[in-house]
Amino acid sequence: MLCATTAGEVQSMSRSYKLHGEKNFQWRGMDVSRIENLSDIVFALVLALAATQSIPQSFEELTGLWRDALSLAACFGLIIFLWRTHHVFFRRYDLQDSVVSTLNAVLLFLLLAYIYPLMFMTDFVVNLYTGGFSQEQPPGDVLAYAQIKWLYLIYGGFFASVFGLFALLYAHALRHADDIGLNERERVYTRYEVEFALGVLTLSVVIIVSAFVLPTILSPYVGMAYSLMGLVAWICGARAESRLKRAGA
């Protein structure tokens, strides 16, 4: 009986544990589910594919690996950001129903389908701005100006799809707020996550449209608008704090 009581107390303590930095949420999913196990395997596979490089065959190729490292760092950072967002969702809500399973499966498919296109983009950008191209292979041979708008369609579509999935996941959690036991602050910041994801989705669509509408010479620069993600987060955060003040939470 004593052992059972002790185990129950330990479980209760673990369930009430709040991660440092997660002041707005109590973490409910302390046990790793099969959905998360599969997801972590896919994320690890994606990282392994991103890191796959050919063995240098000369000293010149060896000294040029720093460009590959920069490209990998950019791709690695994006994947880790998506993994972190995915991880936090399951820790906050511990949802494992069919809706979550389906949306999660689509997200994993997108990661697997886009890892090589993402590596192509990061390699091209790094080589373009670090002098990695040569007269024998100029940038125009790899990517022509007329193709850039289609590139934004491919990658903007990826961003829009991924954040659209996150919006659906958080909206699903908000619909089940009573079942999960979310308090007022947690409900407000769950809505914040929905709004932020929809904001990034909208920004991606605007960037795609701009790439097609603007003159071809200007289309390479429309991607700089992704820096507005910070502004989107700030606006959504301000709206969340305003709701909390009105609710007195």
XYZ file of C-alpha atoms in Angstrom:
249
model
C 0.000 0.000 0.000
C 2.837 2.348 0.884
C 4.549 1.645 -2.431
C 1.340 2.305 -4.320
C 0.832 5.598 -2.520
C 4.389 6.672 -3.188
C 4.068 5.827 -6.873
C 0.821 7.789 -7.056
C 2.443 10.817 -5.459
C 5.361 10.651 -7.850
C 2.977 10.436 -10.814
C 0.980 13.388 -9.486
C 4.152 15.424 -9.118
C 5.247 14.558 -12.663
C 1.865 15.527 -14.066
C 2.003 18.953 -12.408
C 5.554 19.588 -13.607
C 6.007 22.781 -15.604
C 8.957 23.153 -17.890
C 11.081 26.197 -17.211
C 10.098 28.783 -19.793
C 6.594 27.381 -20.281
C 4.918 29.791 -17.893
C 1.622 29.737 -19.782
C 1.127 25.973 -19.886
C 1.100 22.967 -17.623
C 2.581 19.984 -19.419
C 0.164 17.051 -19.469
C 1.856 14.563 -21.795
C 4.685 13.220 -19.675
C 4.766 9.785 -21.358
C 6.030 9.429 -24.917
C 3.283 7.995 -27.129
C 3.667 5.756 -30.168
C 2.758 8.765 -32.338
C 5.713 10.684 -30.909
C 8.022 7.665 -31.228
C 7.230 7.395 -34.932
C 7.537 11.162 -35.333
C 10.959 11.245 -33.666
C 12.139 8.458 -35.958
C 11.011 10.430 -39.013
C 12.605 13.654 -37.733
C 15.858 11.738 -37.116
C 15.688 10.244 -40.616
C 15.131 13.690 -42.128
C 18.147 15.060 -40.252
C 20.239 12.089 -41.412
C 19.213 12.684 -45.040
C 20.061 16.372 -44.682
C 23.503 15.523 -43.307
C 24.313 12.969 -46.018
C 27.288 14.210 -48.033
C 29.756 12.632 -50.407
C 33.297 11.983 -49.191
C 35.746 14.675 -50.417
C 37.932 13.395 -53.239
C 40.465 16.235 -53.136
C 41.852 18.889 -50.798
C 39.900 21.544 -52.709
C 36.663 19.678 -52.018
C 37.697 19.255 -48.385
C 38.270 22.978 -47.873
C 34.919 23.696 -49.517
C 32.987 21.671 -46.944
C 32.355 24.803 -44.872
C 29.715 25.779 -47.415
C 28.044 22.414 -46.931
C 28.179 23.013 -43.181
C 26.426 26.373 -43.541
C 23.775 24.823 -45.755
C 23.273 21.981 -43.286
C 23.046 24.448 -40.385
C 20.205 26.349 -42.075
C 18.304 23.164 -42.873
C 19.055 21.705 -39.421
C 17.748 24.852 -37.716
C 14.441 24.711 -39.598
C 13.918 21.009 -38.857
C 14.718 21.458 -35.164
C 12.304 24.400 -35.000
C 9.531 22.221 -36.449
C 10.468 19.328 -34.144
C 10.360 21.624 -31.124
C 6.931 22.968 -32.116
C 5.711 19.400 -32.619
C 7.200 18.232 -29.296
C 5.677 21.078 -27.292
C 2.204 20.416 -28.722
C 2.186 16.832 -27.438
C 3.631 17.851 -24.056
C 0.982 20.520 -23.568
C -2.128 18.594 -24.567
C -1.377 14.845 -24.656
C -3.873 14.342 -27.502
C -3.655 11.060 -29.423
C -6.983 10.737 -31.232
C -7.567 9.996 -34.929
C -7.558 13.681 -35.923
C -4.150 14.259 -34.361
C -2.803 11.016 -35.851
C -3.945 12.010 -39.344
C -2.624 15.575 -39.197
C 0.650 14.328 -37.731
C 1.023 11.762 -40.527
C 0.564 14.482 -43.173
C 3.168 16.637 -41.412
C 5.697 13.790 -41.394
C 5.031 13.131 -45.084
C 5.728 16.784 -45.913
C 9.029 16.657 -44.035
C 10.156 13.560 -45.912
C 8.990 14.921 -49.278
C 10.659 18.316 -48.850
C 14.022 17.501 -47.289
C 15.899 17.358 -50.625
C 14.178 20.474 -52.027
C 15.118 22.247 -48.781
C 18.727 21.155 -49.173
C 18.698 22.382 -52.783
C 17.524 25.804 -51.666
C 20.000 26.167 -48.799
C 22.886 24.942 -50.990
C 21.978 27.423 -53.730
C 21.670 30.389 -51.347
C 24.937 29.593 -49.543
C 26.851 29.152 -52.823
C 25.317 32.319 -54.248
C 26.368 34.545 -51.337
C 29.752 32.934 -50.603
C 31.126 32.739 -54.140
C 30.584 29.018 -54.487
C 29.632 29.232 -58.156
C 32.189 29.395 -60.935
C 32.376 30.575 -64.540
C 31.959 26.958 -65.628
C 28.744 26.736 -63.592
C 27.167 30.175 -63.049
C 24.075 30.574 -60.851
C 21.883 30.990 -63.928
C 22.678 27.423 -65.016
C 21.248 26.133 -61.726
C 18.325 28.525 -61.325
C 17.083 31.018 -63.894
C 15.263 34.220 -62.980
C 12.090 32.976 -64.643
C 12.107 29.905 -62.381
C 12.348 31.791 -59.087
C 8.607 32.436 -58.820
C 7.994 28.705 -59.146
C 10.566 28.124 -56.429
C 8.568 30.379 -54.113
C 5.472 28.391 -54.996
C 7.232 25.175 -53.949
C 8.725 26.438 -50.698
C 5.940 28.861 -49.822
C 3.556 25.966 -50.307
C 5.631 23.924 -47.839
C 5.548 26.661 -45.194
C 1.849 27.303 -45.738
C 1.046 23.596 -45.473
C 3.141 22.984 -42.356
C 1.772 25.955 -40.449
C -1.717 25.178 -41.697
C -1.347 21.743 -40.091
C -0.147 23.312 -36.838
C -3.148 25.669 -36.921
C -5.467 22.672 -37.288
C -3.714 20.814 -34.450
C -4.001 23.733 -32.044
C -7.580 24.456 -33.125
C -8.384 20.816 -32.367
C -6.840 21.191 -28.904
C -8.883 24.347 -28.331
C -12.103 22.525 -29.242
C -11.286 19.938 -26.577
C -10.221 22.488 -23.962
C -12.782 21.239 -21.429
C -11.758 17.600 -21.881
C -8.073 18.454 -21.522
C -8.710 20.753 -18.566
C -7.183 23.942 -19.977
C -7.385 26.997 -17.758
C -8.173 30.456 -19.138
C -4.543 31.403 -19.769
C -3.887 28.131 -21.571
C -6.973 28.613 -23.750
C -5.873 32.130 -24.684
C -2.368 31.015 -25.630
C -3.685 28.029 -27.534
C -5.673 30.532 -29.582
C -2.436 32.519 -29.927
C -0.800 29.463 -31.524
C -3.705 29.129 -33.960
C -3.505 32.797 -34.929
C 0.285 32.740 -35.323
C 0.173 29.656 -37.540
C -2.574 31.203 -39.666
C -0.536 34.418 -39.836
C 2.495 32.562 -41.216
C 0.237 30.694 -43.652
C -1.197 34.011 -44.880
C 2.288 35.526 -45.135
C 3.425 32.563 -47.237
C 0.485 32.972 -49.610
C 1.215 36.715 -49.963
C 4.855 35.942 -50.764
C 3.861 33.401 -53.427
C 1.423 35.820 -55.053
C 4.007 38.630 -54.920
C 6.599 36.446 -56.654
C 4.210 35.948 -59.567
C 2.845 39.503 -59.692
C 6.025 41.544 -59.289
C 8.523 42.009 -62.150
C 10.880 39.059 -62.568
C 13.881 41.153 -61.498
C 12.251 41.758 -58.082
C 10.952 38.251 -57.408
C 14.162 37.002 -55.696
C 13.679 39.532 -52.888
C 10.111 38.745 -51.854
C 11.380 35.972 -49.556
C 12.750 38.660 -47.238
C 9.138 39.149 -46.138
C 9.504 36.009 -44.008
C 11.323 38.241 -41.532
C 7.826 39.570 -40.738
C 7.140 36.342 -38.838
C 8.504 38.138 -35.800
C 5.959 40.911 -36.277
C 3.175 38.332 -36.658
C 4.237 36.707 -33.375
C 4.300 40.096 -31.621
C 0.816 41.053 -32.843
C -0.629 37.683 -31.846
C 1.072 37.911 -28.452
C -0.312 41.400 -27.870
C -3.805 40.154 -28.733
C -3.393 37.261 -26.285
C -2.313 39.550 -23.434
C -5.237 41.868 -24.208
C -7.671 38.953 -23.909
C -6.125 37.923 -20.596
C -6.493 41.425 -19.186
C -10.145 41.573 -20.216
C -10.726 38.156 -18.636
C -8.812 39.135 -15.503
C -6.654 36.023 -15.817
